[in-house]
């Protein structure tokens, strides 16, 4: 890390000033005269529901988008952040919510990738020493600089991503959903590192949908709603409930089931003794149609492995899986899909969406065989189907022609979920971290989609690390740790019990 810098004098010029920023897309305003300041040594949160404008503000601050109006000042001087390189030269570093580390490269090579100060012939010994210092500062003492990123867990990859940004001696660090894929312990490492960076005099802009961590970590919170800044307040005076009301303009409500679970067990998903070597041991569940089953566990608990095994992505899995009284060939993803199982990965960028394709193209991607004949897709049927799915997923019809990359994280997730809806050949919907990187408003919309899917007679099973989501959405909650079920809660669960099971574990009931 860079040498400590002097603390700013009280009343000095803010390090970052955002002044009446505005930006629109195709004539539709996304950000409307947003203003806030961030001082040296301050950790400043940006919060807001899906589509509130957070991502657009972050892209303008990091040089990815130019504002239509307003300006950005560093140390009181207006700056033109024309691209990421220009921002980096001025000391602005971004950790995006989508991972940019390259799995095929080593940790050291990823650290140097995109670093304008690295140089082609930079001395390897100095680079190794610098990399080792940064990794140790992030609590990654067991990760080697020469280790391929592909060998790291998803959480470790996220920490390397953050370490990469923090290693660039930035004066302004923007963290966009940095803990969305991290366990509690890994999040603590990130918090400690961010606090150390701020203590050195950096300005930190922190974007997260995990409101409790916002209030724990940040000094100040700016709330955006419908592209406008509606409040900027000290975090110490806020509560999670109050922050949610400010973000949404109203209090949220738990979604209750509108129909009883299907009593016909022939429609159930039956899982017996599911085993994945080194990951999952003896998972058993009978999941009824019309109910939502939540798998609660931190990274490495086995919750994600249950879903991936059922979707055919663990070919070494053993056990038995039956759906509608028929055996499911669960070691084969094509066989699992044909049996009626749809899977939504926790990595929509790497395993889900075609980012350069249109919203419409992504929505219909899994049903092209039904939209034409002889290898030709009927354009009219494709448009009608895409429009229908957009309605089911809560997506605006006027965005169907846009590339999915242009959507917010919440709307991208709606596309990912939406293409599994409205299909009579899908009986089970599996979702791994269904609202990862999605704010409170987007989360509510996605929860509505899942509740509607269950009410339509599907078996819905999701894995999550977030207590609020587990309690809000799960009809039945199974806690997991070290590859095994700890407890099963069919009603009556509370946050304290779930956290105890997920972090400490006990014998399965």
One Martini backbone bead per residue (centre of mass of N, CA, C, O) as a GRO file, in nm:
protein
  509
    1UNK     BB    1   0.102   0.032   0.012
    2UNK     BB    2   0.080   0.343   0.057
    3UNK     BB    3   0.165   0.602   0.209
    4UNK     BB    4   0.074   0.792   0.443
    5UNK     BB    5  -0.153   1.054   0.481
    6UNK     BB    6  -0.268   1.340   0.556
    7UNK     BB    7  -0.502   1.482   0.722
    8UNK     BB    8  -0.754   1.674   0.681
    9UNK     BB    9  -0.862   1.971   0.731
   10UNK     BB   10  -1.094   2.134   0.871
   11UNK     BB   11  -1.286   2.268   0.605
   12UNK     BB   12  -1.188   2.153   0.364
   13UNK     BB   13  -1.179   2.049   0.060
   14UNK     BB   14  -1.323   1.834  -0.112
   15UNK     BB   15  -1.220   1.576  -0.301
   16UNK     BB   16  -1.527   1.526  -0.388
   17UNK     BB   17  -1.744   1.669  -0.651
   18UNK     BB   18  -2.092   1.655  -0.713
   19UNK     BB   19  -2.253   1.859  -0.979
   20UNK     BB   20  -2.542   1.829  -1.127
   21UNK     BB   21  -2.583   1.554  -1.247
   22UNK     BB   22  -2.651   1.434  -1.589
   23UNK     BB   23  -2.835   1.153  -1.751
   24UNK     BB   24  -2.919   1.000  -2.066
   25UNK     BB   25  -3.133   0.764  -2.263
   26UNK     BB   26  -3.299   0.817  -2.532
   27UNK     BB   27  -3.441   1.066  -2.359
   28UNK     BB   28  -3.397   0.918  -2.078
   29UNK     BB   29  -3.374   0.982  -1.758
   30UNK     BB   30  -3.132   0.868  -1.504
   31UNK     BB   31  -3.000   1.151  -1.419
   32UNK     BB   32  -3.094   1.431  -1.180
   33UNK     BB   33  -2.911   1.647  -1.032
   34UNK     BB   34  -2.660   1.526  -0.880
   35UNK     BB   35  -2.541   1.577  -0.533
   36UNK     BB   36  -2.207   1.549  -0.378
   37UNK     BB   37  -1.969   1.475  -0.114
   38UNK     BB   38  -1.612   1.377  -0.060
   39UNK     BB   39  -1.389   1.320   0.174
   40UNK     BB   40  -1.107   1.278   0.314
   41UNK     BB   41  -1.160   0.970   0.481
   42UNK     BB   42  -1.433   0.898   0.348
   43UNK     BB   43  -1.735   0.695   0.368
   44UNK     BB   44  -1.957   0.682   0.088
   45UNK     BB   45  -2.289   0.619   0.027
   46UNK     BB   46  -2.487   0.455  -0.230
   47UNK     BB   47  -2.843   0.458  -0.252
   48UNK     BB   48  -3.095   0.244  -0.416
   49UNK     BB   49  -3.304   0.148  -0.629
   50UNK     BB   50  -3.393   0.018  -0.906
   51UNK     BB   51  -3.304   0.277  -1.127
   52UNK     BB   52  -3.192   0.533  -0.955
   53UNK     BB   53  -2.859   0.582  -1.067
   54UNK     BB   54  -2.596   0.453  -0.955
   55UNK     BB   55  -2.450   0.332  -1.203
   56UNK     BB   56  -2.429   0.600  -1.358
   57UNK     BB   57  -2.261   0.754  -1.154
   58UNK     BB   58  -2.024   0.556  -1.148
   59UNK     BB   59  -1.955   0.584  -1.453
   60UNK     BB   60  -1.885   0.886  -1.434
   61UNK     BB   61  -1.663   0.868  -1.208
   62UNK     BB   62  -1.492   0.634  -1.393
   63UNK     BB   63  -1.514   0.714  -1.720
   64UNK     BB   64  -1.762   0.564  -1.888
   65UNK     BB   65  -1.926   0.839  -1.865
   66UNK     BB   66  -2.076   1.124  -1.987
   67UNK     BB   67  -2.213   1.402  -1.899
   68UNK     BB   68  -2.473   1.621  -1.988
   69UNK     BB   69  -2.448   1.746  -1.696
   70UNK     BB   70  -2.237   1.895  -1.510
   71UNK     BB   71  -1.984   1.812  -1.248
   72UNK     BB   72  -1.642   1.717  -1.166
   73UNK     BB   73  -1.445   1.734  -0.861
   74UNK     BB   74  -1.092   1.765  -0.772
   75UNK     BB   75  -0.990   1.961  -0.539
   76UNK     BB   76  -1.190   2.188  -0.683
   77UNK     BB   77  -1.137   2.065  -0.977
   78UNK     BB   78  -1.220   2.028  -1.283
   79UNK     BB   79  -1.298   1.721  -1.464
   80UNK     BB   80  -1.213   1.490  -1.738
   81UNK     BB   81  -1.367   1.168  -1.768
   82UNK     BB   82  -1.326   0.992  -2.062
   83UNK     BB   83  -1.190   0.742  -1.907
   84UNK     BB   84  -1.038   0.504  -1.722
   85UNK     BB   85  -0.749   0.613  -1.762
   86UNK     BB   86  -0.803   0.904  -1.677
   87UNK     BB   87  -0.901   0.832  -1.394
   88UNK     BB   88  -0.644   0.685  -1.298
   89UNK     BB   89  -0.449   0.929  -1.329
   90UNK     BB   90  -0.637   1.083  -1.102
   91UNK     BB   91  -0.706   0.844  -0.876
   92UNK     BB   92  -0.936   0.647  -0.999
   93UNK     BB   93  -1.099   0.361  -0.862
   94UNK     BB   94  -1.259   0.047  -0.971
   95UNK     BB   95  -1.510  -0.180  -0.834
   96UNK     BB   96  -1.693  -0.395  -0.983
   97UNK     BB   97  -1.967  -0.616  -0.970
   98UNK     BB   98  -1.810  -0.734  -1.208
   99UNK     BB   99  -1.583  -0.944  -1.287
  100UNK     BB  100  -1.228  -0.892  -1.432
  101UNK     BB  101  -1.085  -1.127  -1.385
  102UNK     BB  102  -0.846  -1.367  -1.512
  103UNK     BB  103  -0.833  -1.702  -1.474
  104UNK     BB  104  -0.568  -1.769  -1.660
  105UNK     BB  105  -0.431  -1.586  -1.468
  106UNK     BB  106  -0.250  -1.457  -1.241
  107UNK     BB  107  -0.246  -1.258  -0.979
  108UNK     BB  108  -0.021  -1.071  -1.077
  109UNK     BB  109  -0.128  -1.025  -1.365
  110UNK     BB  110  -0.393  -0.894  -1.268
  111UNK     BB  111  -0.268  -0.656  -1.116
  112UNK     BB  112  -0.131  -0.538  -1.390
  113UNK     BB  113  -0.387  -0.522  -1.529
  114UNK     BB  114  -0.444  -0.187  -1.625
  115UNK     BB  115  -0.179  -0.064  -1.515
  116UNK     BB  116  -0.024   0.233  -1.596
  117UNK     BB  117   0.244   0.171  -1.398
  118UNK     BB  118   0.368  -0.106  -1.474
  119UNK     BB  119   0.484  -0.189  -1.728
  120UNK     BB  120   0.646  -0.407  -1.936
  121UNK     BB  121   0.949  -0.392  -1.769
  122UNK     BB  122   0.886  -0.460  -1.491
  123UNK     BB  123   1.006  -0.561  -1.208
  124UNK     BB  124   0.941  -0.861  -1.065
  125UNK     BB  125   1.032  -0.832  -0.772
  126UNK     BB  126   0.868  -0.574  -0.710
  127UNK     BB  127   0.593  -0.687  -0.793
  128UNK     BB  128   0.583  -0.916  -0.588
  129UNK     BB  129   0.607  -0.746  -0.335
  130UNK     BB  130   0.357  -0.575  -0.381
  131UNK     BB  131   0.154  -0.808  -0.401
  132UNK     BB  132   0.205  -0.927  -0.120
  133UNK     BB  133   0.120  -0.676   0.042
  134UNK     BB  134  -0.174  -0.662  -0.058
  135UNK     BB  135  -0.268  -0.942   0.020
  136UNK     BB  136  -0.209  -0.915   0.324
  137UNK     BB  137  -0.398  -0.663   0.363
  138UNK     BB  138  -0.657  -0.859   0.270
  139UNK     BB  139  -0.608  -1.159   0.397
  140UNK     BB  140  -0.425  -1.322   0.155
  141UNK     BB  141  -0.186  -1.519   0.271
  142UNK     BB  142  -0.264  -1.796   0.093
  143UNK     BB  143  -0.206  -1.632  -0.158
  144UNK     BB  144  -0.038  -1.651  -0.458
  145UNK     BB  145   0.098  -1.471  -0.717
  146UNK     BB  146   0.135  -1.755  -0.903
  147UNK     BB  147  -0.166  -1.803  -0.890
  148UNK     BB  148  -0.435  -1.904  -1.034
  149UNK     BB  149  -0.751  -1.777  -1.041
  150UNK     BB  150  -0.901  -2.048  -1.104
  151UNK     BB  151  -0.817  -2.165  -0.801
  152UNK     BB  152  -1.025  -1.977  -0.689
  153UNK     BB  153  -1.263  -1.853  -0.530
  154UNK     BB  154  -1.508  -1.627  -0.561
  155UNK     BB  155  -1.425  -1.465  -0.311
  156UNK     BB  156  -1.121  -1.441  -0.379
  157UNK     BB  157  -1.160  -1.293  -0.645
  158UNK     BB  158  -1.288  -1.040  -0.522
  159UNK     BB  159  -1.043  -0.966  -0.345
  160UNK     BB  160  -0.849  -0.930  -0.581
  161UNK     BB  161  -1.005  -0.703  -0.715
  162UNK     BB  162  -0.972  -0.506  -0.479
  163UNK     BB  163  -0.663  -0.515  -0.456
  164UNK     BB  164  -0.609  -0.400  -0.735
  165UNK     BB  165  -0.728  -0.118  -0.679
  166UNK     BB  166  -0.566  -0.057  -0.410
  167UNK     BB  167  -0.273  -0.078  -0.563
  168UNK     BB  168  -0.305   0.214  -0.735
  169UNK     BB  169  -0.291   0.464  -0.550
  170UNK     BB  170  -0.555   0.582  -0.476
  171UNK     BB  171  -0.781   0.857  -0.390
  172UNK     BB  172  -1.027   0.711  -0.537
  173UNK     BB  173  -1.275   0.469  -0.425
  174UNK     BB  174  -1.487   0.243  -0.605
  175UNK     BB  175  -1.756   0.038  -0.465
  176UNK     BB  176  -1.944  -0.211  -0.644
  177UNK     BB  177  -2.059  -0.454  -0.482
  178UNK     BB  178  -1.809  -0.611  -0.313
  179UNK     BB  179  -1.997  -0.837  -0.123
  180UNK     BB  180  -2.202  -1.020  -0.289
  181UNK     BB  181  -1.995  -1.301  -0.279
  182UNK     BB  182  -1.945  -1.291   0.028
  183UNK     BB  183  -1.863  -1.372   0.319
  184UNK     BB  184  -1.846  -1.268   0.633
  185UNK     BB  185  -1.536  -1.291   0.660
  186UNK     BB  186  -1.466  -1.149   0.389
  187UNK     BB  187  -1.611  -0.883   0.452
  188UNK     BB  188  -1.432  -0.807   0.690
  189UNK     BB  189  -1.178  -0.770   0.523
  190UNK     BB  190  -1.285  -0.543   0.351
  191UNK     BB  191  -1.349  -0.342   0.573
  192UNK     BB  192  -1.061  -0.318   0.680
  193UNK     BB  193  -0.936  -0.216   0.414
  194UNK     BB  194  -1.115   0.035   0.376
  195UNK     BB  195  -1.036   0.173   0.640
  196UNK     BB  196  -0.734   0.199   0.570
  197UNK     BB  197  -0.769   0.371   0.319
  198UNK     BB  198  -0.919   0.607   0.457
  199UNK     BB  199  -0.694   0.669   0.673
  200UNK     BB  200  -0.497   0.775   0.429
  201UNK     BB  201  -0.715   0.982   0.259
  202UNK     BB  202  -0.930   0.850   0.113
  203UNK     BB  203  -1.196   0.835  -0.108
  204UNK     BB  204  -1.511   0.657  -0.053
  205UNK     BB  205  -1.727   0.474  -0.270
  206UNK     BB  206  -2.028   0.299  -0.159
  207UNK     BB  207  -2.197   0.018  -0.306
  208UNK     BB  208  -2.502  -0.123  -0.156
  209UNK     BB  209  -2.769  -0.359  -0.063
  210UNK     BB  210  -2.639  -0.386   0.223
  211UNK     BB  211  -2.749  -0.198   0.473
  212UNK     BB  212  -2.598  -0.287   0.727
  213UNK     BB  213  -2.311  -0.234   0.606
  214UNK     BB  214  -2.345   0.061   0.552
  215UNK     BB  215  -2.389   0.146   0.855
  216UNK     BB  216  -2.118   0.020   0.958
  217UNK     BB  217  -1.902   0.162   0.747
  218UNK     BB  218  -2.028   0.439   0.703
  219UNK     BB  219  -2.058   0.795   0.729
  220UNK     BB  220  -2.229   0.840   0.459
  221UNK     BB  221  -2.561   0.896   0.298
  222UNK     BB  222  -2.685   0.859  -0.033
  223UNK     BB  223  -3.008   0.897  -0.180
  224UNK     BB  224  -3.165   0.742  -0.455
  225UNK     BB  225  -3.453   0.853  -0.666
  226UNK     BB  226  -3.529   0.861  -0.981
  227UNK     BB  227  -3.232   1.018  -1.028
  228UNK     BB  228  -3.237   1.143  -0.735
  229UNK     BB  229  -3.144   1.329  -0.462
  230UNK     BB  230  -3.311   1.285  -0.134
  231UNK     BB  231  -3.050   1.216   0.057
  232UNK     BB  232  -2.807   1.338   0.313
  233UNK     BB  233  -2.656   1.137   0.575
  234UNK     BB  234  -2.565   1.026   0.860
  235UNK     BB  235  -2.529   0.699   0.951
  236UNK     BB  236  -2.571   0.717   1.267
  237UNK     BB  237  -2.894   0.819   1.217
  238UNK     BB  238  -2.964   0.534   1.097
  239UNK     BB  239  -3.185   0.288   0.961
  240UNK     BB  240  -3.291   0.035   0.779
  241UNK     BB  241  -3.592   0.107   0.767
  242UNK     BB  242  -3.552   0.409   0.699
  243UNK     BB  243  -3.389   0.363   0.438
  244UNK     BB  244  -3.604   0.210   0.280
  245UNK     BB  245  -3.817   0.434   0.278
  246UNK     BB  246  -3.638   0.641   0.129
  247UNK     BB  247  -3.591   0.468  -0.129
  248UNK     BB  248  -3.915   0.397  -0.187
  249UNK     BB  249  -4.145   0.574  -0.018
  250UNK     BB  250  -4.193   0.294   0.137
  251UNK     BB  251  -4.297   0.017   0.290
  252UNK     BB  252  -4.231  -0.301   0.299
  253UNK     BB  253  -4.354  -0.635   0.201
  254UNK     BB  254  -4.443  -0.940   0.254
  255UNK     BB  255  -4.476  -1.225   0.055
  256UNK     BB  256  -4.759  -1.406   0.011
  257UNK     BB  257  -4.920  -1.674  -0.042
  258UNK     BB  258  -5.208  -1.756  -0.271
  259UNK     BB  259  -5.144  -2.068  -0.225
  260UNK     BB  260  -5.142  -2.386  -0.177
  261UNK     BB  261  -4.980  -2.651  -0.163
  262UNK     BB  262  -4.923  -2.924  -0.338
  263UNK     BB  263  -5.049  -3.242  -0.241
  264UNK     BB  264  -4.909  -3.374  -0.487
  265UNK     BB  265  -4.627  -3.578  -0.483
  266UNK     BB  266  -4.592  -3.621  -0.798
  267UNK     BB  267  -4.494  -3.298  -0.820
  268UNK     BB  268  -4.235  -3.345  -0.685
  269UNK     BB  269  -3.912  -3.294  -0.551
  270UNK     BB  270  -3.676  -3.565  -0.523
  271UNK     BB  271  -3.411  -3.595  -0.282
  272UNK     BB  272  -3.139  -3.847  -0.252
  273UNK     BB  273  -2.830  -3.851  -0.132
  274UNK     BB  274  -2.666  -3.604  -0.213
  275UNK     BB  275  -2.333  -3.615  -0.375
  276UNK     BB  276  -2.021  -3.421  -0.346
  277UNK     BB  277  -1.705  -3.429  -0.361
  278UNK     BB  278  -1.603  -3.206  -0.105
  279UNK     BB  279  -1.918  -3.053  -0.078
  280UNK     BB  280  -2.146  -3.295  -0.048
  281UNK     BB  281  -2.366  -3.460   0.215
  282UNK     BB  282  -2.666  -3.607   0.208
  283UNK     BB  283  -2.896  -3.467   0.042
  284UNK     BB  284  -3.244  -3.420   0.155
  285UNK     BB  285  -3.558  -3.370  -0.040
  286UNK     BB  286  -3.909  -3.262  -0.037
  287UNK     BB  287  -4.046  -3.064  -0.298
  288UNK     BB  288  -4.315  -2.872  -0.334
  289UNK     BB  289  -4.543  -2.748  -0.510
  290UNK     BB  290  -4.583  -2.397  -0.436
  291UNK     BB  291  -4.292  -2.363  -0.308
  292UNK     BB  292  -4.030  -2.205  -0.111
  293UNK     BB  293  -3.684  -2.289  -0.105
  294UNK     BB  294  -3.425  -2.230   0.136
  295UNK     BB  295  -3.068  -2.196   0.114
  296UNK     BB  296  -2.861  -2.156   0.398
  297UNK     BB  297  -2.531  -2.018   0.319
  298UNK     BB  298  -2.220  -1.998   0.295
  299UNK     BB  299  -1.943  -2.016   0.154
  300UNK     BB  300  -1.902  -2.368   0.127
  301UNK     BB  301  -2.175  -2.515   0.242
  302UNK     BB  302  -2.347  -2.639  -0.036
  303UNK     BB  303  -2.585  -2.480  -0.160
  304UNK     BB  304  -2.484  -2.441  -0.452
  305UNK     BB  305  -2.431  -2.747  -0.509
  306UNK     BB  306  -2.718  -2.841  -0.519
  307UNK     BB  307  -2.801  -2.681  -0.773
  308UNK     BB  308  -2.574  -2.776  -0.968
  309UNK     BB  309  -2.643  -3.074  -0.951
  310UNK     BB  310  -2.941  -3.055  -1.053
  311UNK     BB  311  -2.830  -2.905  -1.331
  312UNK     BB  312  -2.562  -3.082  -1.424
  313UNK     BB  313  -2.267  -2.944  -1.297
  314UNK     BB  314  -2.204  -3.235  -1.138
  315UNK     BB  315  -2.083  -3.526  -1.269
  316UNK     BB  316  -1.994  -3.656  -0.971
  317UNK     BB  317  -2.265  -3.702  -0.876
  318UNK     BB  318  -2.476  -3.850  -0.625
  319UNK     BB  319  -2.789  -4.026  -0.626
  320UNK     BB  320  -3.133  -3.897  -0.617
  321UNK     BB  321  -3.373  -3.784  -0.880
  322UNK     BB  322  -3.716  -3.665  -0.874
  323UNK     BB  323  -3.979  -3.578  -1.124
  324UNK     BB  324  -4.283  -3.665  -1.151
  325UNK     BB  325  -4.193  -3.976  -1.117
  326UNK     BB  326  -3.906  -3.909  -1.251
  327UNK     BB  327  -3.602  -3.954  -1.353
  328UNK     BB  328  -3.306  -3.756  -1.320
  329UNK     BB  329  -3.030  -3.661  -1.528
  330UNK     BB  330  -2.814  -3.484  -1.320
  331UNK     BB  331  -2.524  -3.515  -1.489
  332UNK     BB  332  -2.697  -3.353  -1.715
  333UNK     BB  333  -2.796  -3.053  -1.836
  334UNK     BB  334  -2.985  -3.144  -2.064
  335UNK     BB  335  -3.148  -3.354  -1.901
  336UNK     BB  336  -3.247  -3.159  -1.681
  337UNK     BB  337  -3.397  -2.964  -1.870
  338UNK     BB  338  -3.588  -3.181  -1.997
  339UNK     BB  339  -3.717  -3.248  -1.705
  340UNK     BB  340  -3.773  -2.929  -1.583
  341UNK     BB  341  -3.495  -2.769  -1.523
  342UNK     BB  342  -3.414  -2.446  -1.400
  343UNK     BB  343  -3.119  -2.225  -1.412
  344UNK     BB  344  -2.979  -1.963  -1.190
  345UNK     BB  345  -2.704  -1.814  -1.165
  346UNK     BB  346  -2.454  -1.617  -0.982
  347UNK     BB  347  -2.336  -1.565  -1.297
  348UNK     BB  348  -2.459  -1.372  -1.539
  349UNK     BB  349  -2.202  -1.313  -1.710
  350UNK     BB  350  -2.061  -1.612  -1.733
  351UNK     BB  351  -2.362  -1.809  -1.716
  352UNK     BB  352  -2.601  -1.639  -1.887
  353UNK     BB  353  -2.563  -1.381  -2.051
  354UNK     BB  354  -2.585  -1.190  -2.357
  355UNK     BB  355  -2.451  -0.886  -2.347
  356UNK     BB  356  -2.460  -0.806  -2.671
  357UNK     BB  357  -2.747  -0.864  -2.662
  358UNK     BB  358  -3.064  -0.842  -2.652
  359UNK     BB  359  -3.328  -0.861  -2.455
  360UNK     BB  360  -3.497  -1.035  -2.643
  361UNK     BB  361  -3.279  -1.251  -2.708
  362UNK     BB  362  -3.252  -1.347  -2.411
  363UNK     BB  363  -3.548  -1.430  -2.349
  364UNK     BB  364  -3.554  -1.650  -2.610
  365UNK     BB  365  -3.296  -1.846  -2.596
  366UNK     BB  366  -3.461  -2.115  -2.463
  367UNK     BB  367  -3.700  -2.110  -2.731
  368UNK     BB  368  -3.630  -2.134  -3.043
  369UNK     BB  369  -3.767  -2.414  -3.120
  370UNK     BB  370  -4.068  -2.268  -3.080
  371UNK     BB  371  -4.027  -2.016  -3.312
  372UNK     BB  372  -3.987  -2.248  -3.536
  373UNK     BB  373  -3.853  -2.389  -3.849
  374UNK     BB  374  -3.578  -2.527  -3.990
  375UNK     BB  375  -3.392  -2.302  -3.828
  376UNK     BB  376  -3.623  -2.084  -3.830
  377UNK     BB  377  -3.714  -1.769  -3.705
  378UNK     BB  378  -3.990  -1.598  -3.616
  379UNK     BB  379  -4.012  -1.265  -3.580
  380UNK     BB  380  -4.298  -1.229  -3.467
  381UNK     BB  381  -4.284  -1.444  -3.241
  382UNK     BB  382  -4.041  -1.324  -3.099
  383UNK     BB  383  -4.167  -1.052  -3.024
  384UNK     BB  384  -4.414  -1.158  -2.867
  385UNK     BB  385  -4.256  -1.324  -2.659
  386UNK     BB  386  -4.079  -1.098  -2.546
  387UNK     BB  387  -4.313  -0.918  -2.451
  388UNK     BB  388  -4.438  -1.122  -2.258
  389UNK     BB  389  -4.185  -1.165  -2.077
  390UNK     BB  390  -4.151  -0.872  -1.993
  391UNK     BB  391  -4.415  -0.863  -1.837
  392UNK     BB  392  -4.347  -1.091  -1.633
  393UNK     BB  393  -4.059  -0.940  -1.544
  394UNK     BB  394  -4.087  -0.618  -1.541
  395UNK     BB  395  -4.022  -0.501  -1.830
  396UNK     BB  396  -3.965  -0.268  -2.052
  397UNK     BB  397  -4.061  -0.263  -2.384
  398UNK     BB  398  -3.852  -0.023  -2.476
  399UNK     BB  399  -3.585  -0.235  -2.413
  400UNK     BB  400  -3.567  -0.483  -2.616
  401UNK     BB  401  -3.335  -0.357  -2.818
  402UNK     BB  402  -3.140  -0.351  -2.604
  403UNK     BB  403  -2.865  -0.411  -2.457
  404UNK     BB  404  -2.814  -0.581  -2.165
  405UNK     BB  405  -2.563  -0.408  -2.073
  406UNK     BB  406  -2.748  -0.135  -2.031
  407UNK     BB  407  -2.847  -0.248  -1.780
  408UNK     BB  408  -2.916  -0.300  -1.484
  409UNK     BB  409  -2.867  -0.538  -1.254
  410UNK     BB  410  -3.170  -0.589  -1.198
  411UNK     BB  411  -3.262  -0.617  -1.500
  412UNK     BB  412  -3.074  -0.847  -1.573
  413UNK     BB  413  -3.201  -1.047  -1.370
  414UNK     BB  414  -3.482  -1.045  -1.497
  415UNK     BB  415  -3.394  -1.172  -1.760
  416UNK     BB  416  -3.278  -1.434  -1.644
  417UNK     BB  417  -3.550  -1.521  -1.513
  418UNK     BB  418  -3.761  -1.468  -1.748
  419UNK     BB  419  -3.668  -1.712  -1.946
  420UNK     BB  420  -3.820  -1.928  -1.733
  421UNK     BB  421  -4.089  -1.823  -1.801
  422UNK     BB  422  -4.379  -1.939  -1.944
  423UNK     BB  423  -4.326  -2.264  -1.911
  424UNK     BB  424  -4.453  -2.595  -1.946
  425UNK     BB  425  -4.147  -2.742  -1.912
  426UNK     BB  426  -4.132  -2.603  -1.625
  427UNK     BB  427  -4.105  -2.717  -1.266
  428UNK     BB  428  -3.813  -2.603  -1.188
  429UNK     BB  429  -3.659  -2.339  -0.986
  430UNK     BB  430  -3.321  -2.236  -0.985
  431UNK     BB  431  -3.139  -2.018  -0.742
  432UNK     BB  432  -2.835  -1.831  -0.723
  433UNK     BB  433  -2.844  -1.557  -0.591
  434UNK     BB  434  -3.100  -1.375  -0.715
  435UNK     BB  435  -2.987  -1.072  -0.577
  436UNK     BB  436  -2.717  -1.020  -0.683
  437UNK     BB  437  -2.646  -0.684  -0.705
  438UNK     BB  438  -2.928  -0.597  -0.580
  439UNK     BB  439  -3.148  -0.388  -0.484
  440UNK     BB  440  -3.434  -0.335  -0.305
  441UNK     BB  441  -3.622  -0.294  -0.551
  442UNK     BB  442  -3.525  -0.534  -0.726
  443UNK     BB  443  -3.574  -0.750  -0.514
  444UNK     BB  444  -3.881  -0.724  -0.495
  445UNK     BB  445  -3.936  -0.798  -0.792
  446UNK     BB  446  -3.805  -1.081  -0.785
  447UNK     BB  447  -3.975  -1.194  -0.556
  448UNK     BB  448  -4.238  -1.175  -0.716
  449UNK     BB  449  -4.160  -1.376  -0.936
  450UNK     BB  450  -4.121  -1.621  -0.745
  451UNK     BB  451  -4.402  -1.623  -0.622
  452UNK     BB  452  -4.553  -1.656  -0.890
  453UNK     BB  453  -4.423  -1.926  -0.964
  454UNK     BB  454  -4.532  -2.083  -0.723
  455UNK     BB  455  -4.836  -2.012  -0.774
  456UNK     BB  456  -4.812  -2.170  -1.063
  457UNK     BB  457  -4.659  -2.464  -0.958
  458UNK     BB  458  -4.373  -2.438  -0.875
  459UNK     BB  459  -4.053  -2.526  -0.790
  460UNK     BB  460  -3.867  -2.335  -0.548
  461UNK     BB  461  -3.504  -2.289  -0.540
  462UNK     BB  462  -3.281  -2.118  -0.311
  463UNK     BB  463  -2.973  -1.941  -0.265
  464UNK     BB  464  -2.843  -1.774   0.040
  465UNK     BB  465  -2.672  -1.517   0.259
  466UNK     BB  466  -2.940  -1.355   0.325
  467UNK     BB  467  -3.150  -1.301   0.577
  468UNK     BB  468  -3.376  -1.127   0.459
  469UNK     BB  469  -3.438  -1.308   0.218
  470UNK     BB  470  -3.497  -1.572   0.365
  471UNK     BB  471  -3.737  -1.455   0.540
  472UNK     BB  472  -3.915  -1.327   0.308
  473UNK     BB  473  -3.927  -1.602   0.101
  474UNK     BB  474  -3.919  -1.853   0.277
  475UNK     BB  475  -4.109  -2.129   0.361
  476UNK     BB  476  -3.845  -2.305   0.354
  477UNK     BB  477  -3.556  -2.355   0.570
  478UNK     BB  478  -3.214  -2.450   0.495
  479UNK     BB  479  -2.938  -2.510   0.673
  480UNK     BB  480  -2.577  -2.473   0.597
  481UNK     BB  481  -2.272  -2.678   0.661
  482UNK     BB  482  -2.019  -2.849   0.534
  483UNK     BB  483  -2.235  -3.004   0.329
  484UNK     BB  484  -2.475  -2.977   0.546
  485UNK     BB  485  -2.753  -3.010   0.722
  486UNK     BB  486  -2.871  -2.847   1.009
  487UNK     BB  487  -3.165  -2.713   0.943
  488UNK     BB  488  -3.534  -2.706   0.955
  489UNK     BB  489  -3.773  -2.446   0.849
  490UNK     BB  490  -4.138  -2.445   0.895
  491UNK     BB  491  -4.134  -2.197   1.021
  492UNK     BB  492  -4.007  -1.987   1.283
  493UNK     BB  493  -3.786  -1.820   1.186
  494UNK     BB  494  -3.469  -1.658   1.269
  495UNK     BB  495  -3.185  -1.478   1.244
  496UNK     BB  496  -3.024  -1.601   1.479
  497UNK     BB  497  -3.057  -1.901   1.399
  498UNK     BB  498  -2.937  -1.886   1.116
  499UNK     BB  499  -2.659  -1.772   1.195
  500UNK     BB  500  -2.578  -2.002   1.380
  501UNK     BB  501  -2.589  -2.228   1.171
  502UNK     BB  502  -2.397  -2.095   0.948
  503UNK     BB  503  -2.140  -2.051   1.156
  504UNK     BB  504  -2.158  -2.318   1.365
  505UNK     BB  505  -2.354  -2.531   1.394
  506UNK     BB  506  -2.521  -2.859   1.394
  507UNK     BB  507  -2.709  -3.105   1.432
  508UNK     BB  508  -2.927  -3.249   1.252
  509UNK     BB  509  -3.281  -3.280   1.276
   0.00000   0.00000   0.00000
